[in-house]
Short mmCIF file of C-alpha atoms and ligand atoms in Angstrom, two decimals:
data_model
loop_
_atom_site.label_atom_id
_atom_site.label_comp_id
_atom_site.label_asym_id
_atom_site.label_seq_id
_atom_site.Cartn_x
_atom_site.Cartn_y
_atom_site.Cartn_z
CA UNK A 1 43.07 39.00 22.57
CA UNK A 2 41.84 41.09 25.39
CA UNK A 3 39.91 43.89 22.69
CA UNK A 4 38.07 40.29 21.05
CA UNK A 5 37.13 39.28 24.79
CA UNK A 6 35.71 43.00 25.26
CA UNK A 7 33.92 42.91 22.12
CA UNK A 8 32.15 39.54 22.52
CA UNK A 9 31.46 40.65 26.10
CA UNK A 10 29.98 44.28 24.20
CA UNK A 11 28.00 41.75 21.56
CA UNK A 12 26.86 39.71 24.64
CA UNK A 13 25.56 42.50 26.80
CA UNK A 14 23.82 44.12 23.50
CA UNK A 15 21.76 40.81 23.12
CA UNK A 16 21.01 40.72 26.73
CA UNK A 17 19.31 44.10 26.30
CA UNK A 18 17.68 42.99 23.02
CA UNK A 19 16.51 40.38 24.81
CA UNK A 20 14.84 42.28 27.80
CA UNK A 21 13.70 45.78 25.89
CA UNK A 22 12.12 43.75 23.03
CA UNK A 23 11.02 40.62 24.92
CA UNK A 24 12.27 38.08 21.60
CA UNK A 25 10.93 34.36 21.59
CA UNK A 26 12.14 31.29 24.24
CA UNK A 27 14.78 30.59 21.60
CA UNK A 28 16.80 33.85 21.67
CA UNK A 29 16.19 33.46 25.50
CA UNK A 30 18.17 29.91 25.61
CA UNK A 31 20.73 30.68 23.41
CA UNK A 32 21.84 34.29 24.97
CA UNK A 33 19.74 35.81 27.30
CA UNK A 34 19.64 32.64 29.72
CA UNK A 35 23.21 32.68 30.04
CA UNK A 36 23.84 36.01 30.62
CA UNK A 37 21.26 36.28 33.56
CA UNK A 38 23.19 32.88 35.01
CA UNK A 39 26.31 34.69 35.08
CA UNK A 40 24.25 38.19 36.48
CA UNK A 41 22.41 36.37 39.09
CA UNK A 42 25.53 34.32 40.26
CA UNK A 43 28.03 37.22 40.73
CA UNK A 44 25.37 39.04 42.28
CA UNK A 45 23.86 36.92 44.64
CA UNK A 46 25.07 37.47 47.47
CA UNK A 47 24.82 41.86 47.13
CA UNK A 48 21.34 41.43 45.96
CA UNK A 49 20.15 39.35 48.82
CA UNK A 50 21.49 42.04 51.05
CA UNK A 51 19.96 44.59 49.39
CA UNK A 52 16.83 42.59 49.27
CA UNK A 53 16.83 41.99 52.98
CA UNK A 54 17.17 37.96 52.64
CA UNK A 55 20.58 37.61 54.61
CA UNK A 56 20.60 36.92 58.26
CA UNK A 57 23.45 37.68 60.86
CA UNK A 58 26.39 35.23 61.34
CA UNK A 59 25.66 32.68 63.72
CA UNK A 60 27.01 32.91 67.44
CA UNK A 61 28.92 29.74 66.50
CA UNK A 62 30.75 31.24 63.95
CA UNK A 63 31.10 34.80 65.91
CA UNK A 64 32.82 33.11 68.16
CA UNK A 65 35.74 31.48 65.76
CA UNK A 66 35.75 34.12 64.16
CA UNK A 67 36.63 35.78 67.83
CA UNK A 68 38.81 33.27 68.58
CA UNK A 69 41.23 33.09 65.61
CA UNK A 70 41.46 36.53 66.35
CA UNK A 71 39.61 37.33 62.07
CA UNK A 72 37.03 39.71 61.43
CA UNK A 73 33.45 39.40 61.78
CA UNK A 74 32.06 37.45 59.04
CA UNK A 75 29.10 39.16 56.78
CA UNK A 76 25.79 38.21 56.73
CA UNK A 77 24.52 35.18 55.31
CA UNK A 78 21.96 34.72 52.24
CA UNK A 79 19.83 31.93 51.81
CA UNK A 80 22.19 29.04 50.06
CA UNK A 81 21.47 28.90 46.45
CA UNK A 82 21.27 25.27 46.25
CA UNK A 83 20.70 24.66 42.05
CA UNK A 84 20.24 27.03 39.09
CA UNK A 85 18.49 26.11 36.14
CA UNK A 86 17.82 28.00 32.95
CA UNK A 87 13.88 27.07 31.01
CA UNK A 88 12.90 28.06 28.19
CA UNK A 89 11.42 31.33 29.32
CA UNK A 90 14.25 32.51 32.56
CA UNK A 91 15.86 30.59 35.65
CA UNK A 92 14.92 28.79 38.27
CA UNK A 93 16.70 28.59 41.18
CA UNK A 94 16.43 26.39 44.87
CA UNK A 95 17.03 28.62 47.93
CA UNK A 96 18.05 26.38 51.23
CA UNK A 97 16.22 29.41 53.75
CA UNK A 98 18.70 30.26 56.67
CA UNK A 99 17.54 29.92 60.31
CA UNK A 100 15.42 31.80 61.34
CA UNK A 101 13.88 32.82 57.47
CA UNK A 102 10.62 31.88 55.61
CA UNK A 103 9.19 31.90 52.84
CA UNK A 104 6.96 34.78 53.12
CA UNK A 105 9.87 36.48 53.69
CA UNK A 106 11.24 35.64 49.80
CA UNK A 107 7.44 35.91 48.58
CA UNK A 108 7.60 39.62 49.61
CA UNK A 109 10.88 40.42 48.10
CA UNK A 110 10.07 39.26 44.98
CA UNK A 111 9.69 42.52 43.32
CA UNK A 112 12.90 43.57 44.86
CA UNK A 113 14.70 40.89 43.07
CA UNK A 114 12.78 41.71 40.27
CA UNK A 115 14.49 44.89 40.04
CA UNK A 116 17.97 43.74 41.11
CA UNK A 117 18.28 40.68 38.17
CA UNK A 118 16.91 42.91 35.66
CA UNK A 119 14.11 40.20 34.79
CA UNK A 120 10.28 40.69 33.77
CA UNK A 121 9.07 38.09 36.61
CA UNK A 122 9.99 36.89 39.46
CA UNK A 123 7.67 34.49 41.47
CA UNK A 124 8.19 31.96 44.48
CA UNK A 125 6.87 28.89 46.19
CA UNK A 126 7.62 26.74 48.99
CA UNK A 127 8.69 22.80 47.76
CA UNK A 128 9.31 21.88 51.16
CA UNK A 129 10.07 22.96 54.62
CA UNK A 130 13.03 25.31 54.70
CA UNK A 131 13.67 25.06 50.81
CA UNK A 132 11.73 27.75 48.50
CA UNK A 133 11.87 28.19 44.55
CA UNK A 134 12.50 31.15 42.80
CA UNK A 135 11.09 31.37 39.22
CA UNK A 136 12.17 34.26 36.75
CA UNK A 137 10.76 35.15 33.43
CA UNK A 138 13.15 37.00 30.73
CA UNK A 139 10.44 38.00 29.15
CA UNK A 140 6.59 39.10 28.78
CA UNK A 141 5.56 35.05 28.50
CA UNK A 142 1.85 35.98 28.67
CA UNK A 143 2.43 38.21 25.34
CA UNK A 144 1.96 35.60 22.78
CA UNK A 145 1.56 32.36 24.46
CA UNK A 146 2.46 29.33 22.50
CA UNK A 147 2.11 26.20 24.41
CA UNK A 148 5.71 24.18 24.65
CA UNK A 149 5.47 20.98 22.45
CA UNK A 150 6.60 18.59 24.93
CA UNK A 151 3.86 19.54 27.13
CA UNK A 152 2.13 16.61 28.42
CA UNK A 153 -1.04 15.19 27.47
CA UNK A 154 -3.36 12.00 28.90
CA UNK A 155 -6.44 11.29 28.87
CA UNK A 156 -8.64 14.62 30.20
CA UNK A 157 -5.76 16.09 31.05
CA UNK A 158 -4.91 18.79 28.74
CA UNK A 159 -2.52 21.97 28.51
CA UNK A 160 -4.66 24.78 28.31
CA UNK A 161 -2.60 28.17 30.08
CA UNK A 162 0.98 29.48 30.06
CA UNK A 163 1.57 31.01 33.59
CA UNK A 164 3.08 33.96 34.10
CA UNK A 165 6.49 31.99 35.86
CA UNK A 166 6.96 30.15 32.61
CA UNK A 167 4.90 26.88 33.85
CA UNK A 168 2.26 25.55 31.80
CA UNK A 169 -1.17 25.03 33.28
CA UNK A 170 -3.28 22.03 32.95
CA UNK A 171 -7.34 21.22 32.97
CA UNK A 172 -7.18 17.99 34.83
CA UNK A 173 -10.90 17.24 34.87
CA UNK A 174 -10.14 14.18 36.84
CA UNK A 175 -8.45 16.36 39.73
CA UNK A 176 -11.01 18.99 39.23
CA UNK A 177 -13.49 18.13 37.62
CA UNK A 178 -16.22 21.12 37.27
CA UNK A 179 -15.32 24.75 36.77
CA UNK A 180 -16.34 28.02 36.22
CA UNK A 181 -15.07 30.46 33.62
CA UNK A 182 -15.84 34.15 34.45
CA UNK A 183 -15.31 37.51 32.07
CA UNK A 184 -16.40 40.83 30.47
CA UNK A 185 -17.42 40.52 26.59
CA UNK A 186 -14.37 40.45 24.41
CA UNK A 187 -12.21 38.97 27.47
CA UNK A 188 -11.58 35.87 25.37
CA UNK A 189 -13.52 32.96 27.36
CA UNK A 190 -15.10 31.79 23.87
CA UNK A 191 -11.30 30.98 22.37
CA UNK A 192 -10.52 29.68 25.61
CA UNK A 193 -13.56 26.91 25.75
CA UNK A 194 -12.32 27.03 21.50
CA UNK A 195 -8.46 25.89 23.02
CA UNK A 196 -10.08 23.09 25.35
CA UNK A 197 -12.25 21.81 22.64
CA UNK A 198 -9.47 21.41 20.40
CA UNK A 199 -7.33 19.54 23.32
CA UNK A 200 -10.19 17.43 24.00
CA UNK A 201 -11.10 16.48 20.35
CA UNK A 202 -8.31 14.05 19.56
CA UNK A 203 -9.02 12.07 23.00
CA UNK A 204 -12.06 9.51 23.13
CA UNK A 205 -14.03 11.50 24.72
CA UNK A 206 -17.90 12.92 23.96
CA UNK A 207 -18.65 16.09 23.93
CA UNK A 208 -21.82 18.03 24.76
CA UNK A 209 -22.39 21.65 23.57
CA UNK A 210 -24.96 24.50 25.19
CA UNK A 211 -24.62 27.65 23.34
CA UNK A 212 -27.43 29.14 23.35
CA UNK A 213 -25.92 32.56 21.17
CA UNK A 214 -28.05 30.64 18.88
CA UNK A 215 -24.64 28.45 18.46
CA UNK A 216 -22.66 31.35 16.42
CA UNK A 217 -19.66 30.08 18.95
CA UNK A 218 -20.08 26.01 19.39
CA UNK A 219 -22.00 25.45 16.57
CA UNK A 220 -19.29 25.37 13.86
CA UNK A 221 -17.47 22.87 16.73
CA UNK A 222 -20.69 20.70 15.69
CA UNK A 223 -19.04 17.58 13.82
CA UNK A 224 -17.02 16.81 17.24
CA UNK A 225 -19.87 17.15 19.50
CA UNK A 226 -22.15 14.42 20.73
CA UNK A 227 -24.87 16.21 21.28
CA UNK A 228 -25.58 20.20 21.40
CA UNK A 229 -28.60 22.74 21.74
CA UNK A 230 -28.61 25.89 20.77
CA UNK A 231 -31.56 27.54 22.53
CA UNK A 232 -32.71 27.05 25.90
CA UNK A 233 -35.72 24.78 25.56
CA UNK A 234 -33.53 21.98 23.72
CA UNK A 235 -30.47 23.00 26.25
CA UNK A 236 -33.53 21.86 29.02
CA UNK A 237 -34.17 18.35 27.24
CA UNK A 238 -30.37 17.62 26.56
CA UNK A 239 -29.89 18.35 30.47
CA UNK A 240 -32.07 16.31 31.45
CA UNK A 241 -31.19 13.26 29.21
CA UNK A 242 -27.53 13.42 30.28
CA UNK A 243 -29.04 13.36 33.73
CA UNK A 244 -30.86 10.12 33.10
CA UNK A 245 -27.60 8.57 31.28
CA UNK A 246 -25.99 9.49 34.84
CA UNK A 247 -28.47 7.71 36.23
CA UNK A 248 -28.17 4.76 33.97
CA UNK A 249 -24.07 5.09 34.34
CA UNK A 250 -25.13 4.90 38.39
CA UNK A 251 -26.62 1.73 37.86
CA UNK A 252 -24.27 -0.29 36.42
CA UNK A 253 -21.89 1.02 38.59
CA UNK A 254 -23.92 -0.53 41.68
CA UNK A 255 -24.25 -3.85 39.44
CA UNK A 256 -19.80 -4.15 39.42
CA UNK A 257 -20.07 -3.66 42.87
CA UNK A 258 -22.60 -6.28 43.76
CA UNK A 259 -20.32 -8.94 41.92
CA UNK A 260 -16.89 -7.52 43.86
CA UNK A 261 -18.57 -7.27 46.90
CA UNK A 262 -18.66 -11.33 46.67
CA UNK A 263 -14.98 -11.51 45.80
CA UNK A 264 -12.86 -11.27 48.29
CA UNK A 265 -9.78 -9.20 47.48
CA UNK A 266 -11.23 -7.45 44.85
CA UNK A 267 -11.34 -3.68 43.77
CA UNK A 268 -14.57 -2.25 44.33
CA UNK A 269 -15.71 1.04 42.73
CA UNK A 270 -17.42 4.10 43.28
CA UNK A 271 -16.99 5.60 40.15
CA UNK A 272 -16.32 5.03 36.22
CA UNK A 273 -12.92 4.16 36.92
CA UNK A 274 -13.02 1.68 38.82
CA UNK A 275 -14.92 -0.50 36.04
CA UNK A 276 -13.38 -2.86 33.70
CA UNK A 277 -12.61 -0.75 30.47
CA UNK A 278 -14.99 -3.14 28.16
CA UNK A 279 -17.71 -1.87 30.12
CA UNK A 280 -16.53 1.60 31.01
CA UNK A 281 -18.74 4.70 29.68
CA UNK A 282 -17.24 7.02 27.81
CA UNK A 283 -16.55 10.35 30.34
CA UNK A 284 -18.46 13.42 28.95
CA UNK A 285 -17.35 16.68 28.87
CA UNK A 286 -20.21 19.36 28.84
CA UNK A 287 -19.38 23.04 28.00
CA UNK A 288 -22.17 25.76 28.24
CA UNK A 289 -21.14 28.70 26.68
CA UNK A 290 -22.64 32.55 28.47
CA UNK A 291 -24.60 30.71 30.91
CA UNK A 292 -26.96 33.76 31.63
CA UNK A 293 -28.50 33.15 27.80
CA UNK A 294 -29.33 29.45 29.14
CA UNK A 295 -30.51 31.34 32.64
CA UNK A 296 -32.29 34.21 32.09
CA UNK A 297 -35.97 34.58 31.50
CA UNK A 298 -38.07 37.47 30.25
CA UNK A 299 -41.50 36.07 31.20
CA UNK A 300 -43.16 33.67 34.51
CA UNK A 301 -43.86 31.02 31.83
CA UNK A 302 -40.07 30.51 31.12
CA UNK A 303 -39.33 29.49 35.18
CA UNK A 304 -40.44 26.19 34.85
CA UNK A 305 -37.74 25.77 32.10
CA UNK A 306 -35.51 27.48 33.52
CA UNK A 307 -36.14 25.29 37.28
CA UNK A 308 -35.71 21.96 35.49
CA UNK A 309 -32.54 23.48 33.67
CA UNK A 310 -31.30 24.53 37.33
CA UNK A 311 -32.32 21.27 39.07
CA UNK A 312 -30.34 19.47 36.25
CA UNK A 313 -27.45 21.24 36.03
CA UNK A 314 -27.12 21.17 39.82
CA UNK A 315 -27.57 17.27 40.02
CA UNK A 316 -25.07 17.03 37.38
CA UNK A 317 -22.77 19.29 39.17
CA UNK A 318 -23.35 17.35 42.71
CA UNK A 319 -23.10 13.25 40.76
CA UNK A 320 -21.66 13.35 37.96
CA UNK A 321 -18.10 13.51 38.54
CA UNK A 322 -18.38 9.18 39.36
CA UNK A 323 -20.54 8.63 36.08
CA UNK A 324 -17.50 10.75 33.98
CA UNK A 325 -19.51 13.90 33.07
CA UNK A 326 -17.71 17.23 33.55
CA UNK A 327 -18.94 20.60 33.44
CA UNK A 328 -16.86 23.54 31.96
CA UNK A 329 -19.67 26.66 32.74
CA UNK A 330 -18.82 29.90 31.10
CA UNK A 331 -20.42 33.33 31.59
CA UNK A 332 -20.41 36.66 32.19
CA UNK A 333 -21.68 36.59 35.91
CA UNK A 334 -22.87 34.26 38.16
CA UNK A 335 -24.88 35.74 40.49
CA UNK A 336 -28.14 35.58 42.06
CA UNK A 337 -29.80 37.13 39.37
CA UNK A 338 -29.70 33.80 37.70
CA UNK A 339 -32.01 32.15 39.76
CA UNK A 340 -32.69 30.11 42.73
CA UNK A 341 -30.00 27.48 42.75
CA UNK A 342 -27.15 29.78 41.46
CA UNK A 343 -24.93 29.52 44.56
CA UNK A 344 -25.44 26.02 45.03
CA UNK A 345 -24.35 25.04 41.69
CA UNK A 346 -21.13 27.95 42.29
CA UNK A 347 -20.32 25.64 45.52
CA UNK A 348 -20.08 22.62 43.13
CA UNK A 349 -17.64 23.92 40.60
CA UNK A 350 -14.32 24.25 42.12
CA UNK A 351 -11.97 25.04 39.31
CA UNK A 352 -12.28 28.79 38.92
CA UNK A 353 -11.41 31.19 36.01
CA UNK A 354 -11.52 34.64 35.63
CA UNK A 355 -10.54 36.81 32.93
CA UNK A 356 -11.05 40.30 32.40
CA UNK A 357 -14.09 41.87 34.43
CA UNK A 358 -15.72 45.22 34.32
CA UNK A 359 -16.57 45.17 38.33
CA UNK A 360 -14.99 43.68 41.61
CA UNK A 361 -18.47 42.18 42.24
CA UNK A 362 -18.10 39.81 39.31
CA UNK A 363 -14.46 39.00 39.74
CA UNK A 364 -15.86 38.27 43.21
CA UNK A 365 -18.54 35.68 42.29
CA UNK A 366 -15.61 33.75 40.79
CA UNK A 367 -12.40 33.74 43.03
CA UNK A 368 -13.82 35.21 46.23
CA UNK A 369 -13.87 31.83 47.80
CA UNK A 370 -9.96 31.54 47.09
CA UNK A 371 -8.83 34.60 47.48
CA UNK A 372 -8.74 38.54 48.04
CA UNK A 373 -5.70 38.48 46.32
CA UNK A 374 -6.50 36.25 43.62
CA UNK A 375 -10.18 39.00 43.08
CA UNK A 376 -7.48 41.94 43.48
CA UNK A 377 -5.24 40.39 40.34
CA UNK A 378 -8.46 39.71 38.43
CA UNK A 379 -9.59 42.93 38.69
CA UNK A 380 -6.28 44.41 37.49
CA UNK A 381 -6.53 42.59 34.05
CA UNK A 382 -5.94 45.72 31.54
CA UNK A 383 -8.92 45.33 28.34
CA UNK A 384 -5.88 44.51 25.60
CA UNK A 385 -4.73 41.68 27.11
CA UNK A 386 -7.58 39.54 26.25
CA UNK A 387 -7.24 35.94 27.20
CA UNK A 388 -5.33 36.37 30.25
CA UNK A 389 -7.06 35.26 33.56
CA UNK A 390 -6.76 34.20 36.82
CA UNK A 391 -6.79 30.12 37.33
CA UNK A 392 -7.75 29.15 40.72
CA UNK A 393 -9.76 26.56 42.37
CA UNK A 394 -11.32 26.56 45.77
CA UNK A 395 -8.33 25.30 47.52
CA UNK A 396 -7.32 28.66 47.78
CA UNK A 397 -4.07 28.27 45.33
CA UNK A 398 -4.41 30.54 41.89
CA UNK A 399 -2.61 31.67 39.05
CA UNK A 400 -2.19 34.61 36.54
CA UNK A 401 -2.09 32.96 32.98
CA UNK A 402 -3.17 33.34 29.03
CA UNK A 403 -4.23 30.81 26.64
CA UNK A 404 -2.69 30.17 23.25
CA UNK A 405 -5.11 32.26 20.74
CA UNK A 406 -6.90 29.40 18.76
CA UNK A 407 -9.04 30.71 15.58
CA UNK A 408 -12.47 29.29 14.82
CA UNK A 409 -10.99 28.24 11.99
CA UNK A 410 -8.02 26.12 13.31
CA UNK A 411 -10.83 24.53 15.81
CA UNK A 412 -13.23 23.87 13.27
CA UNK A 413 -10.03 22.28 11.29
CA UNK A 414 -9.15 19.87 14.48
CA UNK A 415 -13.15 19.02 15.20
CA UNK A 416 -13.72 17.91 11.95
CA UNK A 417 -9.95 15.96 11.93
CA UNK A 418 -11.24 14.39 15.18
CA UNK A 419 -15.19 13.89 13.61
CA UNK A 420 -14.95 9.97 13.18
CA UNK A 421 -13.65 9.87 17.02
CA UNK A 422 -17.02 11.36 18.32
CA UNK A 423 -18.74 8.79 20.11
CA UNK A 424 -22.41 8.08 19.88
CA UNK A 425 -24.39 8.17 22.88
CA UNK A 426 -27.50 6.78 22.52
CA UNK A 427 -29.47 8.66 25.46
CA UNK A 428 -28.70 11.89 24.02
CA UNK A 429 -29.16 10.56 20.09
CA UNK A 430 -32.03 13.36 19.47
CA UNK A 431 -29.79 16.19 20.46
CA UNK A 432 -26.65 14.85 18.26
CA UNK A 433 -25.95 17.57 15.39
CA UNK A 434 -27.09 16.42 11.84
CA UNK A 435 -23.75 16.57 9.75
CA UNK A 436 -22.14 14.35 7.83
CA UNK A 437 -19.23 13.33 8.72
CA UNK A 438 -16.14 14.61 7.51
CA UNK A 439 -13.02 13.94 5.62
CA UNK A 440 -9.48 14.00 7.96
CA UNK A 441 -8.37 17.10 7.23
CA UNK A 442 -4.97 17.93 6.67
CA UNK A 443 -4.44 20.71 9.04
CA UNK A 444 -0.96 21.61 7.20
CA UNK A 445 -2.69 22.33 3.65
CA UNK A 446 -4.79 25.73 2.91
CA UNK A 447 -8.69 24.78 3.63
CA UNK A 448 -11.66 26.57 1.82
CA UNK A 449 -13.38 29.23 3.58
CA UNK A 450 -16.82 27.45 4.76
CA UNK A 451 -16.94 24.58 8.30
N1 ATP B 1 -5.65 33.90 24.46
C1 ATP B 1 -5.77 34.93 23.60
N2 ATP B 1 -4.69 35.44 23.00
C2 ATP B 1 -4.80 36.48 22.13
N3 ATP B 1 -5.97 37.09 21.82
C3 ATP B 1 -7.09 36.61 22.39
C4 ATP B 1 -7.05 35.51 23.31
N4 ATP B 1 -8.30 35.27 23.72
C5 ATP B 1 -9.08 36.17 23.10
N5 ATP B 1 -8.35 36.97 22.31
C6 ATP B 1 -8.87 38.08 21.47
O1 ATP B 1 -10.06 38.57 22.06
C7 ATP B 1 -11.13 38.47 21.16
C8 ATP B 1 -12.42 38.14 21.90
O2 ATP B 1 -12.30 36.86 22.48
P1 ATP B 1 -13.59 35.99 22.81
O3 ATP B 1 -14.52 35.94 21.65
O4 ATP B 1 -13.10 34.70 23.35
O5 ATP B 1 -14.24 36.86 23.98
P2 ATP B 1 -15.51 36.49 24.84
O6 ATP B 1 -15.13 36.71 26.25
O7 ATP B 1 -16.04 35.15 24.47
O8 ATP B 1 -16.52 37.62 24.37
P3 ATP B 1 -18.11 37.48 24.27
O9 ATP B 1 -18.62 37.21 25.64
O10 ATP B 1 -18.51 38.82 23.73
O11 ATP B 1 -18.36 36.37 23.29
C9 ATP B 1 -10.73 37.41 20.16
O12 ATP B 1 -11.30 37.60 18.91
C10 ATP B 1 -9.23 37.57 20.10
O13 ATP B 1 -8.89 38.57 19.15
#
């Protein structure tokens, strides 16, 4: 009996290792490797903390029975591990802090229980005065990042990231509702504008693409987008024209409130909404792919085209969160060699990414406002492990994460599943890409080669 307990304890204790040498999927991690870093953590606990330097000396109250009845003196205390739970990538577990502790104090240990539980991460946050949460990976999550299927999805608020604590992150373009997306070529900003199209296509929603790499990237995206330009004198006319439809949207905002303003009791709105859903525009979701192509100019008789693209894109970056229309601005840098204006418009867009970059100076134009840290992990992203970034936004709180790889394939697939949902926005008719609509595709069946 006791040589079949020793070798299930050997078969354990081999899968453990599998599990940590050869980082294997969330399911091996569940079934085996989960458990066996419940029972590691638990019998440990109380060394490691020690070691770690989270335990704090008795108390004088319990010195003193401990005087009293004459016993010896009692050890040091860790932090009380209050619950342990195992997800689908490690554990999570709720420290009550002891007197006298904080959580900086756990934040900076971190990689000290790193080492001690044998995991890959270990990361921690305060949830509320005296109570912090430890989160460990098992494994590499950011290595191939599939998106768990029971993340949540509403309207413009869509999984896009896998953090590196096992969490998933979310572009809530209601919360935040402009951002920036920063990177070095082949740093994988295009797949990650690719993974929020595809989020975004099956929600009623419109669309608006700027690419103006002559479209190679949006262009094939075409049958789910409203409207889209593909050089920068059409990206200066579509600009504009979603900055008159703001100004339209503006209006008939002011109209609703007129009419509440008479009702007493009633809701009265500053924004989209607030209005009745019959009359509610559809929110707009604008995505400008390598900004500095839409920026740039060669000659003086391209700055008056590239002023009124400026002037637009600042106005819809300052109003247009109330009339629904979002910006998602990707690029290379954002600097002052764009133009007069550039900083303004960086002021306006407060959701930050950045993935890999070649210099601190660009990885500063994107996170410097939230952090030195946050520039200092940016800057440390290695050039295989496209797609990772750092997610911040000017609140100051930031992220290391990776989203899923999605093929132009699989989004052209989704886009032209989603086609008949594209809605038609009159003010921006000229601009809307002249396709014919396609066939649902069924995204489980081998397509033909061409979009
Ligand atoms: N999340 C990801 N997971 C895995 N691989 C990725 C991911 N994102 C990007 N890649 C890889 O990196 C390559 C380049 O990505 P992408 O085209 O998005 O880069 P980019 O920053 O847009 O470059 P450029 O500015 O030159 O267009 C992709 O073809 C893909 O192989």
């Amino acid at each position: 009996m006791s040589a079949l307990l020793v070798l299930v304890a050997l078969g354990l204790g081999l899968a453990g290792v599998l599990v940590l040498r050869h980082q294997r999927p969330a399911w091996y991690w569940l079934a085996i490797g989960g458990w066996l870093a419940v029972l590691r953590v638990s019998f440990g606990y109380s060394s490691v903390m020690e070691a770690c330097g989270l335990t704090v000396p008795p108390s004088r109250m319990r010195l003193m029975l401990a005087r009293a009845a004459n016993r010896e003196v009692p050890p040091n205390r860790p932090p009380r591990l209050v619950r342990m739970r195992i997800t689908r990538t490690g554990l999570v577990m709720r420290l009550r802090l002891c007197p006298g502790q904080d959580a900086f104090d756990v934040a900076t240990s971190t990689d000290r229980l790193r080492h001690s539980f044998l995991m890959h991460a270990v990361t921690s946050r305060e949830v509320k005065a005296g109570v912090v949460e430890v989160r460990m990976t098992g494994y590499d999550v950011l290595r191939r990042v599939q998106i768990p299927a029971r993340a949540e999805r509403s309207l413009l608020r869509v999984p896009v990231a896998l953090v590196d604590d096992g969490s998933v992150h979310y572009r809530d373009f209601r919360e935040v509702p402009h951002r920036l997306d920063l990177g070095a070529t082949v740093s994988g900003k295009s797949v990650s504008l690719r993974n929020l199209v595809t989020e975004l296509a099956p929600q009623p929603v419109a669309l608006v693409g700027i690419d103006c790499k002559q479209g190679v990237e949006l262009g094939p995206l075409a049958r789910r987008l409203s409207a889209f330009a593909d050089n920068p004198d059409s990206a200066a006319d579509l600009l504009e024209a979603l900055v008159e439809r703001m100004a339209q949207i503006y209006l008939v905002i002011r109209r609703e409130q007129r009419i509440s303003v008479d009702i007493p009791d009633a809701e009265i709105t500053a924004d989209i909404w607030g209005l009745p859903e019959a009359i509610r525009p559809t929110p707009v979701v604008l995505i400008v792919d390598e900004v500095a192509e839409l920026l740039l100019i060669s000659s003086n008789s391209e700055k008056k085209r590239r002023e009124r693209t400026m002037t637009a894109l600042v106005r819809l970056a300052q109003l247009g969160r109330a009339a629904g229309i979002y910006l998602e601005i990707c690029g290379q840098r954002f600097g002052a060699e764009l133009g007069e204006g550039t900083t303004m418009l960086r002021a306006q867009l407060t959701g930050r990414i950045c993935h890999r970059v070649n210099d601190e100076g660009s990885a500063k134009m994107a996170l410097a406002d939230i952090s030195p840290e946050a520039v200092l992990a940016a800057t440390t992203i290695a050039p295989n492990q496209q797609g990772v970034a750092v997610l911040g936004d000017s609140s100051g709180g930031w992220v290391r994460g990776r989203g899923p790889y999605v093929s132009l394939r699989r989004a052209v697939n989704v886009c032209n599943r989603y086609a008949h949902l594209t809605p038609d926005l009159p003010e921006l008719a000229p601009f809307r890409p002249a396709l014919p609509v396609a066939e649902p595709v069924d995204l489980a069946k081998p397509v033909p080669a061409s979009a």
